PDB file of C-alpha atoms in Angstrom:
ATOM      1  CA  UNK A   1       0.000   0.000   0.000  1.00  0.00           C
ATOM      2  CA  UNK A   2       1.462   3.339  -1.081  1.00  0.00           C
ATOM      3  CA  UNK A   3      -0.040   6.761  -0.361  1.00  0.00           C
ATOM      4  CA  UNK A   4       1.806   9.819  -1.688  1.00  0.00           C
ATOM      5  CA  UNK A   5       1.606  13.089   0.254  1.00  0.00           C
ATOM      6  CA  UNK A   6       1.682  16.278  -1.815  1.00  0.00           C
ATOM      7  CA  UNK A   7       3.081  19.082   0.342  1.00  0.00           C
ATOM      8  CA  UNK A   8       1.174  22.325  -0.186  1.00  0.00           C
ATOM      9  CA  UNK A   9       3.222  24.035   2.525  1.00  0.00           C
ATOM     10  CA  UNK A  10       1.648  22.846   5.769  1.00  0.00           C
ATOM     11  CA  UNK A  11       3.632  22.888   8.973  1.00  0.00           C
ATOM     12  CA  UNK A  12       2.027  19.486   9.685  1.00  0.00           C
ATOM     13  CA  UNK A  13       2.790  17.625   6.439  1.00  0.00           C
ATOM     14  CA  UNK A  14       5.321  15.423   8.249  1.00  0.00           C
ATOM     15  CA  UNK A  15       2.557  14.366  10.658  1.00  0.00           C
ATOM     16  CA  UNK A  16       0.467  13.127   7.722  1.00  0.00           C
ATOM     17  CA  UNK A  17       3.477  11.124   6.514  1.00  0.00           C
ATOM     18  CA  UNK A  18       4.104   9.739  10.017  1.00  0.00           C
ATOM     19  CA  UNK A  19       0.454   8.778  10.513  1.00  0.00           C
ATOM     20  CA  UNK A  20       0.438   6.913   7.197  1.00  0.00           C
ATOM     21  CA  UNK A  21       3.711   5.199   8.101  1.00  0.00           C
ATOM     22  CA  UNK A  22       2.221   4.147  11.451  1.00  0.00           C
ATOM     23  CA  UNK A  23      -0.653   2.619   9.474  1.00  0.00           C
ATOM     24  CA  UNK A  24       1.890   0.471   7.563  1.00  0.00           C
ATOM     25  CA  UNK A  25       1.668   2.499   4.365  1.00  0.00           C
ATOM     26  CA  UNK A  26       4.640   3.246   2.212  1.00  0.00           C
ATOM     27  CA  UNK A  27       4.573   7.019   1.906  1.00  0.00           C
ATOM     28  CA  UNK A  28       6.679   9.922   0.773  1.00  0.00           C
ATOM     29  CA  UNK A  29       6.308  13.687   0.793  1.00  0.00           C
ATOM     30  CA  UNK A  30       6.415  15.208  -2.690  1.00  0.00           C
ATOM     31  CA  UNK A  31       6.275  18.794  -4.025  1.00  0.00           C
ATOM     32  CA  UNK A  32       3.167  20.133  -5.809  1.00  0.00           C
ATOM     33  CA  UNK A  33       4.954  20.152  -9.163  1.00  0.00           C
ATOM     34  CA  UNK A  34       5.737  16.417  -9.013  1.00  0.00           C
ATOM     35  CA  UNK A  35       5.303  14.606 -12.311  1.00  0.00           C
ATOM     36  CA  UNK A  36       2.393  12.204 -12.633  1.00  0.00           C
ATOM     37  CA  UNK A  37       4.816   9.337 -13.251  1.00  0.00           C
ATOM     38  CA  UNK A  38       6.044   9.687  -9.632  1.00  0.00           C
ATOM     39  CA  UNK A  39       2.543   9.073  -8.229  1.00  0.00           C
ATOM     40  CA  UNK A  40       0.964   6.887 -10.928  1.00  0.00           C
ATOM     41  CA  UNK A  41       1.554   3.678  -8.960  1.00  0.00           C
ATOM     42  CA  UNK A  42       0.322   5.105  -5.639  1.00  0.00           C
ATOM     43  CA  UNK A  43      -2.892   3.691  -4.179  1.00  0.00           C
ATOM     44  CA  UNK A  44      -3.943   7.128  -2.935  1.00  0.00           C
ATOM     45  CA  UNK A  45      -2.922  10.772  -2.633  1.00  0.00           C
ATOM     46  CA  UNK A  46      -3.144  13.207   0.256  1.00  0.00           C
ATOM     47  CA  UNK A  47      -2.976  16.934  -0.503  1.00  0.00           C
ATOM     48  CA  UNK A  48      -1.710  18.626   2.659  1.00  0.00           C
ATOM     49  CA  UNK A  49      -2.792  21.955   4.018  1.00  0.00           C
ATOM     50  CA  UNK A  50      -0.716  25.092   3.591  1.00  0.00           C
ATOM     51  CA  UNK A  51      -0.557  28.800   4.267  1.00  0.00           C
ATOM     52  CA  UNK A  52      -1.800  29.682   0.785  1.00  0.00           C
ATOM     53  CA  UNK A  53      -5.007  31.773   0.871  1.00  0.00           C
ATOM     54  CA  UNK A  54      -7.257  29.939  -1.586  1.00  0.00           C
ATOM     55  CA  UNK A  55     -10.110  32.331  -0.777  1.00  0.00           C
ATOM     56  CA  UNK A  56      -8.014  35.222  -2.080  1.00  0.00           C
ATOM     57  CA  UNK A  57      -6.964  33.456  -5.265  1.00  0.00           C
ATOM     58  CA  UNK A  58      -3.433  32.730  -4.052  1.00  0.00           C
ATOM     59  CA  UNK A  59      -2.943  29.350  -5.662  1.00  0.00           C
ATOM     60  CA  UNK A  60       0.278  29.730  -7.669  1.00  0.00           C
ATOM     61  CA  UNK A  61       2.056  27.010  -5.682  1.00  0.00           C
ATOM     62  CA  UNK A  62      -0.820  24.547  -5.683  1.00  0.00           C
ATOM     63  CA  UNK A  63      -2.029  25.274  -9.216  1.00  0.00           C
ATOM     64  CA  UNK A  64       0.557  22.758 -10.383  1.00  0.00           C
ATOM     65  CA  UNK A  65      -1.672  20.058  -8.875  1.00  0.00           C
ATOM     66  CA  UNK A  66      -4.472  20.511 -11.426  1.00  0.00           C
ATOM     67  CA  UNK A  67      -2.926  17.927 -13.756  1.00  0.00           C
ATOM     68  CA  UNK A  68      -2.525  15.454 -10.885  1.00  0.00           C
ATOM     69  CA  UNK A  69      -6.223  15.674 -10.038  1.00  0.00           C
ATOM     70  CA  UNK A  70      -7.141  15.250 -13.695  1.00  0.00           C
ATOM     71  CA  UNK A  71      -4.929  12.193 -14.206  1.00  0.00           C
ATOM     72  CA  UNK A  72      -5.076  10.396 -10.838  1.00  0.00           C
ATOM     73  CA  UNK A  73      -8.186   8.192 -10.761  1.00  0.00           C
ATOM     74  CA  UNK A  74      -7.617   6.607  -7.339  1.00  0.00           C
ATOM     75  CA  UNK A  75      -8.664   8.039  -3.939  1.00  0.00           C
ATOM     76  CA  UNK A  76      -7.546  11.563  -3.031  1.00  0.00           C
ATOM     77  CA  UNK A  77      -7.848  13.170   0.413  1.00  0.00           C
ATOM     78  CA  UNK A  78      -7.403  16.956   0.673  1.00  0.00           C
ATOM     79  CA  UNK A  79      -6.716  18.560   4.046  1.00  0.00           C
ATOM     80  CA  UNK A  80      -7.461  22.274   4.668  1.00  0.00           C
ATOM     81  CA  UNK A  81      -5.949  24.071   1.636  1.00  0.00           C
ATOM     82  CA  UNK A  82      -5.959  20.666  -0.087  1.00  0.00           C
ATOM     83  CA  UNK A  83      -9.722  20.421   0.453  1.00  0.00           C
ATOM     84  CA  UNK A  84     -10.208  23.962  -0.823  1.00  0.00           C
ATOM     85  CA  UNK A  85      -8.087  23.220  -3.902  1.00  0.00           C
ATOM     86  CA  UNK A  86     -10.186  20.136  -4.704  1.00  0.00           C
ATOM     87  CA  UNK A  87     -13.387  22.192  -4.414  1.00  0.00           C
ATOM     88  CA  UNK A  88     -12.015  24.895  -6.729  1.00  0.00           C
ATOM     89  CA  UNK A  89     -10.712  22.341  -9.224  1.00  0.00           C
ATOM     90  CA  UNK A  90     -14.192  20.868  -9.589  1.00  0.00           C
ATOM     91  CA  UNK A  91     -16.010  24.196  -9.982  1.00  0.00           C
ATOM     92  CA  UNK A  92     -16.630  25.121  -6.357  1.00  0.00           C
ATOM     93  CA  UNK A  93     -15.994  28.385  -4.523  1.00  0.00           C
ATOM     94  CA  UNK A  94     -13.682  29.310  -1.665  1.00  0.00           C
ATOM     95  CA  UNK A  95     -13.865  32.629   0.198  1.00  0.00           C
ATOM     96  CA  UNK A  96     -12.475  34.237   3.331  1.00  0.00           C
ATOM     97  CA  UNK A  97     -14.244  32.598   6.267  1.00  0.00           C
ATOM     98  CA  UNK A  98     -16.936  34.602   8.040  1.00  0.00           C
ATOM     99  CA  UNK A  99     -15.429  33.233  11.246  1.00  0.00           C
ATOM    100  CA  UNK A 100     -11.865  31.908  10.819  1.00  0.00           C
ATOM    101  CA  UNK A 101     -11.134  28.954  13.067  1.00  0.00           C
ATOM    102  CA  UNK A 102      -7.915  28.362  14.941  1.00  0.00           C
ATOM    103  CA  UNK A 103      -7.880  25.752  17.652  1.00  0.00           C
ATOM    104  CA  UNK A 104     -10.303  23.125  18.818  1.00  0.00           C
ATOM    105  CA  UNK A 105     -13.782  23.034  17.319  1.00  0.00           C
ATOM    106  CA  UNK A 106     -16.646  20.577  17.593  1.00  0.00           C
ATOM    107  CA  UNK A 107     -17.232  18.578  14.424  1.00  0.00           C
ATOM    108  CA  UNK A 108     -20.694  17.161  13.743  1.00  0.00           C
ATOM    109  CA  UNK A 109     -21.066  14.323  11.259  1.00  0.00           C
ATOM    110  CA  UNK A 110     -23.954  15.247   8.953  1.00  0.00           C
ATOM    111  CA  UNK A 111     -23.819  12.249   6.630  1.00  0.00           C
ATOM    112  CA  UNK A 112     -22.319   8.902   7.689  1.00  0.00           C
ATOM    113  CA  UNK A 113     -19.552   7.821   5.326  1.00  0.00           C
ATOM    114  CA  UNK A 114     -16.580   5.466   5.087  1.00  0.00           C
ATOM    115  CA  UNK A 115     -14.219   8.299   6.062  1.00  0.00           C
ATOM    116  CA  UNK A 116     -15.920   8.559   9.462  1.00  0.00           C
ATOM    117  CA  UNK A 117     -16.795   4.862   9.907  1.00  0.00           C
ATOM    118  CA  UNK A 118     -16.855   3.814  13.553  1.00  0.00           C
ATOM    119  CA  UNK A 119     -16.595   7.375  14.884  1.00  0.00           C
ATOM    120  CA  UNK A 120     -19.039   9.219  17.146  1.00  0.00           C
ATOM    121  CA  UNK A 121     -21.447  11.736  15.638  1.00  0.00           C
ATOM    122  CA  UNK A 122     -19.665  14.629  17.418  1.00  0.00           C
ATOM    123  CA  UNK A 123     -16.025  15.012  18.388  1.00  0.00           C
ATOM    124  CA  UNK A 124     -13.308  17.663  18.732  1.00  0.00           C
ATOM    125  CA  UNK A 125     -10.961  18.489  15.856  1.00  0.00           C
ATOM    126  CA  UNK A 126      -8.149  20.979  15.267  1.00  0.00           C
ATOM    127  CA  UNK A 127      -8.867  23.720  12.735  1.00  0.00           C
ATOM    128  CA  UNK A 128      -6.480  26.351  11.414  1.00  0.00           C
ATOM    129  CA  UNK A 129      -7.914  28.293   8.491  1.00  0.00           C
ATOM    130  CA  UNK A 130      -8.871  31.749   7.276  1.00  0.00           C
ATOM    131  CA  UNK A 131     -10.734  30.559   4.167  1.00  0.00           C
ATOM    132  CA  UNK A 132     -13.519  28.054   3.640  1.00  0.00           C
ATOM    133  CA  UNK A 133     -15.410  26.280   0.890  1.00  0.00           C
ATOM    134  CA  UNK A 134     -18.656  28.132   0.168  1.00  0.00           C
ATOM    135  CA  UNK A 135     -19.919  26.036  -2.763  1.00  0.00           C
ATOM    136  CA  UNK A 136     -19.016  22.504  -3.783  1.00  0.00           C
ATOM    137  CA  UNK A 137     -21.129  21.319  -6.730  1.00  0.00           C
ATOM    138  CA  UNK A 138     -20.950  17.566  -7.161  1.00  0.00           C
ATOM    139  CA  UNK A 139     -19.835  17.046  -3.562  1.00  0.00           C
ATOM    140  CA  UNK A 140     -21.779  15.708  -0.586  1.00  0.00           C
ATOM    141  CA  UNK A 141     -21.540  17.476   2.763  1.00  0.00           C
ATOM    142  CA  UNK A 142     -20.207  15.054   5.394  1.00  0.00           C
ATOM    143  CA  UNK A 143     -19.458  17.218   8.450  1.00  0.00           C
ATOM    144  CA  UNK A 144     -19.760  20.769   9.808  1.00  0.00           C
ATOM    145  CA  UNK A 145     -18.676  22.831  12.799  1.00  0.00           C
ATOM    146  CA  UNK A 146     -20.616  25.655  14.468  1.00  0.00           C
ATOM    147  CA  UNK A 147     -18.676  28.198  12.364  1.00  0.00           C
ATOM    148  CA  UNK A 148     -18.085  26.316   9.112  1.00  0.00           C
ATOM    149  CA  UNK A 149     -20.552  24.378   6.974  1.00  0.00           C
ATOM    150  CA  UNK A 150     -18.160  22.516   4.618  1.00  0.00           C
ATOM    151  CA  UNK A 151     -15.749  20.971   7.143  1.00  0.00           C
ATOM    152  CA  UNK A 152     -15.767  17.632   5.316  1.00  0.00           C
ATOM    153  CA  UNK A 153     -17.036  16.460   1.956  1.00  0.00           C
ATOM    154  CA  UNK A 154     -16.787  13.717  -0.619  1.00  0.00           C
ATOM    155  CA  UNK A 155     -17.414  13.749  -4.342  1.00  0.00           C
ATOM    156  CA  UNK A 156     -20.692  12.126  -5.366  1.00  0.00           C
ATOM    157  CA  UNK A 157     -19.076   9.971  -8.090  1.00  0.00           C
ATOM    158  CA  UNK A 158     -15.289  10.024  -7.644  1.00  0.00           C
ATOM    159  CA  UNK A 159     -13.138   8.827  -4.710  1.00  0.00           C
ATOM    160  CA  UNK A 160     -12.354  12.388  -3.589  1.00  0.00           C
ATOM    161  CA  UNK A 161     -12.517  13.459   0.055  1.00  0.00           C
ATOM    162  CA  UNK A 162     -11.676  16.655   1.869  1.00  0.00           C
ATOM    163  CA  UNK A 163     -11.568  17.989   5.408  1.00  0.00           C
ATOM    164  CA  UNK A 164     -11.004  21.585   6.410  1.00  0.00           C
ATOM    165  CA  UNK A 165      -9.813  20.430   9.837  1.00  0.00           C
ATOM    166  CA  UNK A 166      -6.461  18.708  10.369  1.00  0.00           C
ATOM    167  CA  UNK A 167      -6.882  15.054  11.401  1.00  0.00           C
ATOM    168  CA  UNK A 168      -3.075  14.671  11.542  1.00  0.00           C
ATOM    169  CA  UNK A 169      -2.750  17.119  14.453  1.00  0.00           C
ATOM    170  CA  UNK A 170      -2.684  15.502  17.901  1.00  0.00           C
ATOM    171  CA  UNK A 171      -5.474  17.810  19.131  1.00  0.00           C
ATOM    172  CA  UNK A 172      -7.927  16.218  16.660  1.00  0.00           C
ATOM    173  CA  UNK A 173      -9.769  13.331  18.223  1.00  0.00           C
ATOM    174  CA  UNK A 174      -9.973  10.239  15.996  1.00  0.00           C
ATOM    175  CA  UNK A 175      -7.443  11.642  13.526  1.00  0.00           C
ATOM    176  CA  UNK A 176      -5.558   8.388  13.046  1.00  0.00           C
ATOM    177  CA  UNK A 177      -8.857   6.544  12.572  1.00  0.00           C
ATOM    178  CA  UNK A 178      -9.819   8.999   9.814  1.00  0.00           C
ATOM    179  CA  UNK A 179      -6.542   8.307   8.007  1.00  0.00           C
ATOM    180  CA  UNK A 180      -7.022   4.557   8.615  1.00  0.00           C
ATOM    181  CA  UNK A 181     -10.480   4.827   7.054  1.00  0.00           C
ATOM    182  CA  UNK A 182      -8.992   6.639   4.049  1.00  0.00           C
ATOM    183  CA  UNK A 183      -6.401   3.863   3.687  1.00  0.00           C
ATOM    184  CA  UNK A 184      -9.262   1.329   3.691  1.00  0.00           C
ATOM    185  CA  UNK A 185     -10.890   3.277   0.850  1.00  0.00           C
ATOM    186  CA  UNK A 186      -7.559   3.122  -1.017  1.00  0.00           C
ATOM    187  CA  UNK A 187      -7.372  -0.673  -0.558  1.00  0.00           C
ATOM    188  CA  UNK A 188     -10.665  -1.279  -2.392  1.00  0.00           C
TER     189      UNK A 188
END
């Protein structure tokens, strides 16, 4: 099992890599301009978070990932800026958050899904964002917080997932289980 991690500049990218390693996945951290040939044999991709402000159109670093999303047909999991990038790539909208979140927030599962299999309906997660998805056509809402509607989603037809919160951060409850659930999706 191999899951490639595309580093969009997050301070926590290494924690994604470590979590995947702890789940017995072969993993490596790669730059956003990586060639498709370097990830073609991966069973899944994770797009990390990053400091880029997607809601202000600052996507020069991550814009190199458009081709990866077009070519990679296996599961993809976007975290924070990675989630926002996925939404934008598929025709959604991202804007400055009405209420930016930094720190613990309560996540409520709206729609049960494989990504949250075996988890309680409400739990605490770590959020660190100034922007948020405002529209995501073709995506199903999976989870929200009191201040953010689109905290987690999945594509209705493709194996694409995204969370605005950071499951890799120790403050997020059930973070390793969320990554384990994503790995299970990749194994199918």
